[in-house]
Each structure stands twice: as structure tokens, then as C-alpha cells.
């Protein structure tokens, strides 16, 4: 047939051949059609897909094309499907919906491909009205057997935020595959229903690498890194091969959890598996090593990268800043600019953090000004928070307050919280009270702000005011978050809560602390009971001090790790002045490096000193 058509086409003059094969408008199509009739040449020489494409978007021309295509042996819907696919994937997917309407007006019977292409257009437009019409067509014409189409419908409803409808579709599907389950999990996670997503994951009859990776990523996103790590270990145990996306997800979980041993193992695995050159993997490795307190390893990954993105540079700058290496962070920024890499907003957050922790007020002001002036970056709330923190740490509380008052955007809890922190260190009760009034409205259930104000009153021995704040917390249902510290030993995470003596090694931990205490007192240690802001006897205050969670974790680590190894502790709150002073002494007594990550930064205790200029 093709040979006959080809020979018939070559029998035409060249101009006619070009017209028949390459017409670009309905008018040229009609001219080609007329020529074939006059020369008694088969109509089948005209490409049917071209007929559809030039006539699809005009009602009159569509009618003509419809009549013309009726003379071809090929089913009309097959020809129109090709056109629908092109339109659905174009910059104007709504044209595919218009064409579908015309097909229905002319009673052209759709098939499953028709529905798939039009549904793709509806999905691109998030057009729930027409999407539901297509869903109705699927039901009417009995295409429920088509699992690809059913999964597209699930995805469509998920993207449109109609999870209840998606669940109904899922429940009524005659059969499901792993894609069906994955689509539901993806959209449940995106809609904020972590428990629902985990429920689907738990019931899956079959899981692929995408299923596991999505759930691990969801755990990280919803602040459940421990569960994410457990999922990875389970995935690894049953032999599911991970990919780059999985590696990034589990490294993020390790970063949040401080699971250095597992993070290092994943690093080695990524090298063996050929992921070692993946920029996203390497950027996540930098973040993981930084957050696990291994700044040297983060540096090594950064320096060995063949290609660095702005994310790489920003992660390194931020890492150096929170580890107390402010000058090096500024040097890395200078190197980045020399290499022609343009900074972004995240870069400047790292720089401002560095200036804040080092008390570099003038440099911080300069960076904040040049953001917009030199790089066109509009400061966001995080940058304003960094500047308030910079001024507050330096004791420039009035300047910090004026800065807040003149902000072009409404200050949030982080901004006022930074001022409140400065007020505690520099003992400014008046501004502390003002900051707390704003915080009570912005973040009424955050216990930290009430505690800070109560502590400010207690330090000033205004016990009635301190008691009033505590009572206010109780009346408003705000509960004090207990100090909690964790340490990983032999791949197992051990958690300690302040004052908790329920650990299986509690007696050994207590004995270890008593031994350390004797050595510390010989070196001039005196318990700083001023941080225990309760109106109780001095001995009781010391008892509270000795039960701080990071002290319990440290003693446990000294008992259960080899001599000379680094001890790494993660704490949910800020390290107190007494623990900071004690850890400096202990690092020299036991000749061990102790790395503590608290809520704000890293403290690297070594040879009786800390990497940070201050503990705050």
C-alpha cells in the first residue's frame, strides 16, 4: 500500500507534491484536496495527521476535516489522538480540551488514549471541572480496566487537592499497582497527612525504591528523622537497591539526627555506586557532616567537588559559621565571588550568622546593605532576624529595637525572640517585657519565651514576677519543654532527659559524674548555680545542675566509647553556662574532643577550650 501511495505521489508535479504533503493551513489543504479530485489521484496521499493538526482549532475547519477523514481507512480517533497529544504537551494545553469538546460534538467515539491526553491537559491546568468530565467519560466508556488511566486520575485529584475523591477512586479501582499506592502516598504527604501516608505505606502489598524513598523523605520533612533512618535500615535489610534520591533522603535524616556513623557508611556506599559525582548528593553530604559536627569531613567533600553550585558554597559558609569559624566563612565567600559565583539569600544568612557569632557588627551591616545594592537580593524575614541577633548579641539592644520598629515587613517570633535572648544576656528587663508581649501574640504556645522572661526576673531576684510568668504559662496551657540530649553509640541512639535516672546504666553514669566532679574541683570548678532559676537551697540547685541532659549523655559516652574517640552530643535546647564551663574542663581531664550541637550552634570542646567565643 505504501509503495502504491509513494508512486502515486511521485507521479504528481513537484509543486503539487509539496502542496499535498506540506500544507500549513485549511486553505492550502482545500487546494491540495481539489487538485487530487481534478487529477483523479487517491485522497489517501494526504497525511491524515496533518489534516487534523491544521483544522483542529476552528469549528468550521474541524467539520471539513471530520468529513474528509471519514474517507480514510484509519479510525478517526487514532488521527485525532495524535493531535490531542501534541496540544496537551504544548504551551496551550487548553486547546486539547477544546478539541476534545469538538470530538464529542461530532460523536467521534473516544478511546483510552483520548482520555489520557485530555486528562494530561487538565492536570497541567489543574482544571478540576474538565478533569471530572474526563473521569466521567472513563466511567461511561468502561475504561476502568486501564490502570495507567486510573493512576492519572488519582494523580489529577491529588494535584487538585481533592484527597477525599482520590481515596474514593483508589478504593473503587478494580486493580492497583505500586504506582497507584505511590501516587496516594505522594499526595497525602504533600497535603500534610503524614499519618495517612504512613498508613498507606504500611499496607502496600509491594514496594519499590520510590515508595521507600518517599516515606523516608516524608519522615525528614515532618521532623521524624529517627523513623526515617529505621525505614532505611529496613529497606536495606530486605535488599532494595537505593538510588541517588534515596541517598539524599537518608543523609538528610542522618543530618537531623546526628547519625554520623550511618551517614559515613552512606557516603562510602555512594562512592561505590557511582553517586560520588552527583552534586545534590555531595551538597547533602556537606550538610550532613556539618550538622553531625564533622567540619573537617565537610571541608574535604567541598574541596574535592569538581563542580560546585551556589548550594555547595552556601552550605559550607553556613557550616563554618555555626561551628564558630566566622573568619573562614568570610574567606570562603570572598573566594566564591572571585570565582564568579553569584550569592543568593541563603548565602547571606550564613554570612550574617558568622558575623553575629563573632560580634562583627560593622561587617554584618555591610553584608546586609550590599545584598540589595550589589546583588539585587531583597532581604527576607530570616535576614532581618539575623541582624536583630547581631545587634542583640553585641549588646546594642536599643539599636536592635529601632531596627525592628523600622522593618518594612512585620517582625515574627524569631525576630522578637532574638531581641529577648539579647535582653537575657545583657539584663535588660524593660525591653524583655516588650519583646515578650509581642511573642505572646505571635507564638503563644512557645514555652521558650516564657522561660527566658522568667529567668530574667529570677536573675534579678524578682521572684514574684518570675512566679507570675510561670503561673501564666500554666493558665495558658504552655508546658516547659524538658532538656533532651542524644548520643549515638554502636549505631544505637541513646536519649537522656534532664533529671532522668531511669537509664539502665544510671548508677554508672552517676559514678562517672562524681569522679569527673572531683577532678574538676581540683581545677577550680565551682557550680554556676545562677543558671538554676528557682528559689531553693544551694545544694538543691547543684543537684538540678548535675542532672542536665548533656551531662548525662557525656558520662554515658565516656563509659561506652573507646578512649580518644570523639564524643558527639545533640541537644534540643541551648547549652547552659555551667555545662559549657564544665565541658571545657572535662575535655582536658579525659583528653577527649567533645562536640555538642545545641539549638543554635556547635560547640567543639578540646584541650580545655571551646571553638566558640561565647556559649550563646
XYZ file of C-alpha atoms in Angstrom, residues 33-473:
441
model
C -7.822 18.291 -1.957
C -9.189 19.992 -5.076
C -6.052 19.142 -7.027
C -6.370 15.445 -6.144
C -10.009 15.401 -7.237
C -9.170 17.106 -10.557
C -6.318 14.713 -11.295
C -8.260 11.663 -10.091
C -5.476 10.961 -7.577
C -6.174 8.913 -4.401
C -7.199 11.039 -1.431
C -5.064 8.783 0.783
C -1.975 10.676 -0.357
C -2.814 13.477 2.077
C -1.251 12.796 5.536
C -4.279 12.391 7.886
C -2.355 13.637 10.935
C -1.632 16.878 9.068
C -5.320 17.276 8.231
C -6.111 17.066 11.952
C -3.382 19.432 13.072
C -4.278 22.298 10.699
C -8.030 22.032 11.259
C -8.268 21.224 14.960
C -8.808 24.685 16.401
C -11.520 26.078 14.092
C -15.114 24.854 14.295
C -15.814 25.192 10.543
C -12.490 23.710 9.538
C -12.943 20.885 12.036
C -16.236 19.979 10.356
C -14.486 19.848 6.983
C -11.634 17.723 8.397
C -14.125 15.393 10.039
C -15.871 14.746 6.718
C -12.562 14.375 4.912
C -11.129 11.874 7.391
C -14.246 9.721 7.020
C -12.833 8.656 3.616
C -9.693 7.176 5.176
C -9.356 3.566 6.301
C -7.705 4.646 9.579
C -10.028 5.157 12.565
C -10.650 8.867 13.043
C -9.959 8.822 16.797
C -6.438 7.491 16.166
C -5.713 10.528 13.961
C -7.205 12.989 16.442
C -5.344 11.388 19.346
C -2.044 12.338 17.735
C -3.246 15.922 17.602
C -4.539 15.806 21.189
C -1.159 14.571 22.425
C 0.661 17.447 20.713
C -1.747 20.050 22.096
C -1.713 18.599 25.620
C 2.089 18.851 25.720
C 2.174 22.341 24.189
C 2.236 25.744 25.868
C -1.552 25.914 25.381
C -2.904 22.650 26.828
C -6.428 24.122 26.953
C -6.531 23.680 23.154
C -6.580 19.920 23.760
C -9.719 20.370 25.892
C -11.365 22.466 23.131
C -10.542 19.806 20.539
C -11.984 17.103 22.779
C -15.236 19.068 23.048
C -15.474 19.195 19.249
C -14.858 15.463 19.000
C -17.780 14.863 21.346
C -19.990 17.317 19.398
C -19.347 15.294 16.235
C -19.864 11.972 18.025
C -16.301 10.795 17.493
C -16.007 7.924 19.967
C -13.004 8.390 22.315
C -10.675 5.616 23.402
C -8.459 5.323 26.471
C -5.658 7.279 24.779
C -8.050 10.169 24.115
C -8.909 10.345 27.794
C -5.261 10.116 28.818
C -4.169 13.009 26.587
C -7.026 15.302 27.609
C -6.566 14.399 31.271
C -2.909 15.355 30.907
C -4.031 18.803 29.708
C -6.470 19.126 32.638
C -3.709 18.143 35.063
C -1.318 20.728 33.631
C -4.017 23.384 34.084
C -5.345 21.981 37.397
C -8.735 22.222 35.654
C -10.897 20.243 38.072
C -14.138 20.896 36.154
C -12.998 19.405 32.849
C -10.950 16.764 34.637
C -14.084 15.482 36.301
C -15.793 15.400 32.891
C -12.996 13.194 31.564
C -13.312 10.994 34.644
C -16.996 10.632 33.782
C -16.109 9.656 30.202
C -13.754 6.992 31.553
C -16.571 5.552 33.653
C -19.124 5.816 30.821
C -16.994 4.047 28.237
C -15.726 1.388 30.625
C -12.031 2.266 30.661
C -11.660 1.385 34.340
C -9.533 -1.591 33.302
C -6.800 0.796 32.144
C -4.540 1.140 35.188
C -2.380 3.863 33.621
C -5.501 5.966 33.123
C -6.742 5.234 36.642
C -3.389 6.305 38.094
C -3.565 9.524 36.071
C -6.990 10.217 37.574
C -5.616 9.601 41.081
C -2.748 11.996 40.395
C -5.127 14.589 38.940
C -7.326 14.656 42.048
C -4.251 14.712 44.288
C -2.786 17.718 42.480
C -6.133 19.495 42.704
C -6.135 18.902 46.465
C -9.233 16.649 46.387
C -7.828 13.826 48.504
C -11.231 12.523 49.590
C -12.168 11.978 45.931
C -8.775 10.423 45.246
C -9.363 7.966 48.097
C -12.766 7.031 46.642
C -11.216 6.406 43.228
C -8.432 4.359 44.829
C -10.892 2.252 46.832
C -13.028 1.524 43.735
C -10.129 0.614 41.432
C -10.612 -2.971 40.184
C -6.868 -3.489 40.448
C -3.921 -1.445 41.661
C -0.186 -1.484 41.066
C 2.707 0.014 43.013
C 2.256 3.293 41.091
C -1.300 3.622 42.456
C -0.062 3.325 46.031
C 2.869 5.688 45.388
C 0.573 8.352 43.934
C -1.629 8.249 47.039
C 1.356 8.415 49.403
C 2.871 11.339 47.461
C -0.259 13.462 47.668
C -1.065 12.556 51.270
C 2.429 13.719 52.233
C 2.009 16.938 50.238
C -1.374 17.585 51.839
C 0.170 17.325 55.308
C -1.350 13.957 56.222
C 1.806 12.132 57.339
C -0.102 9.525 59.361
C -2.375 8.772 56.409
C 0.626 8.414 54.097
C 2.382 6.099 56.549
C -0.819 4.050 56.834
C -0.893 3.541 53.054
C 2.814 2.705 53.048
C 2.316 0.099 55.772
C -0.487 -1.598 53.810
C 1.325 -1.717 50.460
C 1.441 -5.289 49.098
C 4.539 -4.384 47.093
C 7.010 -1.510 47.445
C 9.626 -0.198 45.048
C 12.547 2.127 45.678
C 10.298 5.143 45.063
C 7.914 4.012 47.809
C 10.687 3.705 50.386
C 12.371 6.949 49.325
C 9.153 8.964 49.506
C 8.434 7.726 53.019
C 11.977 8.401 54.251
C 11.797 11.924 52.781
C 8.414 12.439 54.446
C 9.865 11.426 57.816
C 12.600 14.035 57.419
C 10.145 16.713 56.275
C 7.823 16.118 59.246
C 10.583 16.107 61.845
C 10.793 12.327 62.304
C 14.395 11.579 61.268
C 14.672 8.624 63.646
C 11.769 6.887 61.888
C 13.346 7.761 58.516
C 16.605 6.063 59.494
C 14.702 2.997 60.725
C 12.891 2.768 57.389
C 16.190 2.939 55.527
C 17.681 0.165 57.655
C 14.598 -1.974 56.982
C 14.832 -1.201 53.260
C 18.496 -2.141 53.276
C 17.781 -5.368 55.173
C 15.352 -6.695 52.552
C 17.744 -5.823 49.729
C 16.019 -2.930 47.946
C 18.590 -1.148 45.772
C 18.745 2.553 46.639
C 19.224 5.394 44.154
C 20.592 8.935 44.400
C 17.275 10.294 45.675
C 17.222 7.704 48.473
C 20.785 8.602 49.415
C 19.858 12.301 49.667
C 16.800 11.476 51.795
C 18.616 9.245 54.290
C 21.579 11.638 54.521
C 19.116 14.405 55.428
C 17.719 12.150 58.166
C 21.246 11.461 59.429
C 21.931 15.216 59.474
C 18.852 15.966 61.587
C 19.513 13.047 63.917
C 23.291 13.419 64.194
C 23.688 9.816 62.990
C 27.282 10.208 61.864
C 28.183 6.519 61.636
C 25.319 5.768 59.268
C 25.983 8.966 57.313
C 29.606 7.935 56.760
C 28.501 4.478 55.646
C 26.085 6.023 53.146
C 28.928 8.232 51.913
C 31.063 5.160 51.206
C 28.123 3.430 49.530
C 27.510 6.428 47.274
C 31.140 6.324 46.148
C 30.934 2.605 45.302
C 27.629 3.054 43.492
C 28.784 5.875 41.242
C 26.840 8.610 43.024
C 30.035 10.282 44.193
C 29.858 12.891 41.441
C 26.200 13.748 41.955
C 26.140 17.407 43.051
C 22.936 17.026 45.055
C 24.368 14.054 46.951
C 27.592 15.961 47.644
C 25.710 19.049 48.837
C 23.679 16.902 51.213
C 26.885 15.247 52.441
C 28.324 18.665 53.299
C 25.151 19.467 55.245
C 25.212 16.077 56.985
C 28.837 16.373 58.092
C 28.288 19.955 59.248
C 25.234 19.021 61.326
C 26.990 15.967 62.776
C 29.867 18.153 63.941
C 32.440 16.849 61.414
C 33.568 20.117 59.907
C 36.797 18.625 58.525
C 34.886 15.972 56.568
C 32.528 18.655 55.236
C 35.559 20.645 54.095
C 37.018 17.560 52.409
C 33.822 16.880 50.455
C 33.614 20.549 49.452
C 37.241 20.767 48.334
C 37.047 17.537 46.307
C 33.949 18.613 44.364
C 34.641 19.002 40.655
C 31.637 21.253 40.225
C 30.147 23.424 42.959
C 26.768 25.107 42.904
C 25.637 28.071 44.978
C 24.097 25.468 47.331
C 27.579 23.979 47.894
C 29.138 27.344 48.712
C 26.246 28.429 50.937
C 26.274 25.127 52.871
C 29.995 25.490 53.538
C 29.664 29.114 54.638
C 26.762 28.258 56.946
C 28.652 25.264 58.345
C 31.728 27.299 59.143
C 29.560 29.973 60.762
C 27.715 27.672 63.164
C 30.987 25.946 64.096
C 32.482 29.258 65.177
C 34.831 29.688 62.180
C 33.497 33.074 61.146
C 36.654 34.424 59.527
C 36.991 31.324 57.367
C 33.322 31.650 56.375
C 34.018 35.192 55.161
C 37.110 33.955 53.293
C 35.075 31.257 51.520
C 32.577 33.938 50.483
C 35.388 36.075 49.025
C 36.690 33.046 47.117
C 33.200 32.372 45.784
C 32.841 35.936 44.493
C 36.299 35.766 42.871
C 35.212 32.633 41.003
C 32.177 34.466 39.608
C 29.518 32.614 41.589
C 26.560 34.850 42.428
C 25.331 34.594 46.041
C 21.702 34.074 46.976
C 19.634 34.772 50.067
C 20.821 31.598 51.838
C 24.451 32.660 51.356
C 23.805 35.889 53.219
C 22.043 34.106 56.076
C 25.277 32.156 56.594
C 27.389 35.310 56.415
C 25.177 37.183 58.879
C 25.287 34.203 61.261
C 29.081 34.281 61.071
C 29.174 37.995 61.861
C 26.682 37.542 64.681
C 28.629 34.808 66.488
C 31.911 36.729 66.157
C 30.467 40.107 67.105
C 31.412 41.585 63.722
C 28.762 44.303 63.758
C 30.234 46.545 61.065
C 30.818 43.618 58.697
C 27.256 42.439 59.307
C 25.871 45.864 58.454
C 27.976 45.905 55.280
C 26.741 42.484 54.146
C 23.125 43.399 54.861
C 23.455 46.596 52.796
C 25.245 45.005 49.850
C 22.605 42.269 49.498
C 20.277 44.626 47.660
C 22.772 47.234 46.493
C 25.247 44.877 44.815
C 23.282 41.682 44.159
C 19.627 42.728 43.926
C 18.572 40.357 46.730
C 15.584 41.624 48.709
C 16.063 40.799 52.425
C 13.551 38.328 53.844
C 12.416 37.812 57.414
C 15.373 35.473 58.121
C 17.861 38.206 57.206
C 16.132 40.715 59.474
C 16.212 38.120 62.255
C 19.968 37.701 61.759
C 20.516 41.446 62.036
C 18.495 41.691 65.263
C 20.505 38.742 66.599
C 23.749 40.507 65.579
C 22.836 43.713 67.421
C 21.423 41.847 70.435
C 24.498 39.657 70.937
C 26.707 42.742 70.746
C 24.634 44.423 73.455
C 23.232 47.047 71.069
C 19.704 46.421 72.323
C 18.285 49.869 71.567
C 19.660 49.692 68.027
C 18.122 46.219 67.676
C 14.777 47.571 68.871
C 14.887 50.504 66.456
C 15.801 48.108 63.655
C 12.687 46.044 64.415
C 10.480 49.131 64.538
C 11.737 50.251 61.100
C 11.449 46.874 59.360
C 9.436 47.051 56.102
C 7.859 43.684 56.893
C 6.074 42.556 60.031
C 8.522 41.025 62.548
C 7.844 37.416 63.502
C 8.564 35.393 66.611
C 12.159 34.676 65.598
C 12.923 38.411 65.318
C 11.439 39.287 68.721
C 12.978 36.119 70.182
C 16.440 37.273 69.100
C 15.914 40.544 70.962
C 14.642 38.666 74.015
C 17.774 36.494 74.022
C 19.931 39.608 73.986
C 17.910 41.070 76.833
C 18.644 37.997 78.955
C 22.401 38.150 78.382
C 22.596 41.908 78.891
C 19.920 42.010 81.630
C 17.522 44.498 80.087
C 14.169 43.801 81.765
C 12.204 46.615 80.105
C 12.892 45.521 76.513
C 12.496 41.876 77.533
C 8.967 42.616 78.709
C 8.128 44.384 75.452
C 9.539 41.529 73.362
C 7.544 39.002 75.379
C 4.300 40.946 74.865
C 4.750 40.614 71.102
C 5.806 36.970 71.377
C 2.740 36.109 73.452
C 0.612 37.179 70.479
C 2.790 35.745 67.691
C 3.683 32.394 69.259
C 1.547 31.942 72.377
C 2.372 28.253 72.961
C 6.160 28.540 72.692
C 7.469 27.740 76.176
C 10.950 29.114 75.486
C 9.933 32.768 75.536
C 8.120 32.499 78.866
C 11.082 30.641 80.371
C 13.551 33.304 79.249
C 11.477 36.121 80.758
C 11.014 34.134 83.963
C 14.769 33.558 84.107
C 15.462 37.267 83.563
C 13.244 38.068 86.542
C 14.882 35.325 88.611
C 18.385 36.581 87.855
C 17.264 39.982 89.096
C 15.808 38.197 92.168
C 12.315 39.394 91.248
C 10.859 36.086 92.407
C 7.231 37.247 92.417
C 7.473 38.289 88.760
C 9.187 35.003 87.886
C 6.419 33.091 89.654
C 3.779 35.180 87.862
C 5.214 34.205 84.463
C 5.271 30.518 85.434
C 1.663 30.774 86.588
C 0.731 32.485 83.324
C 2.272 29.557 81.436
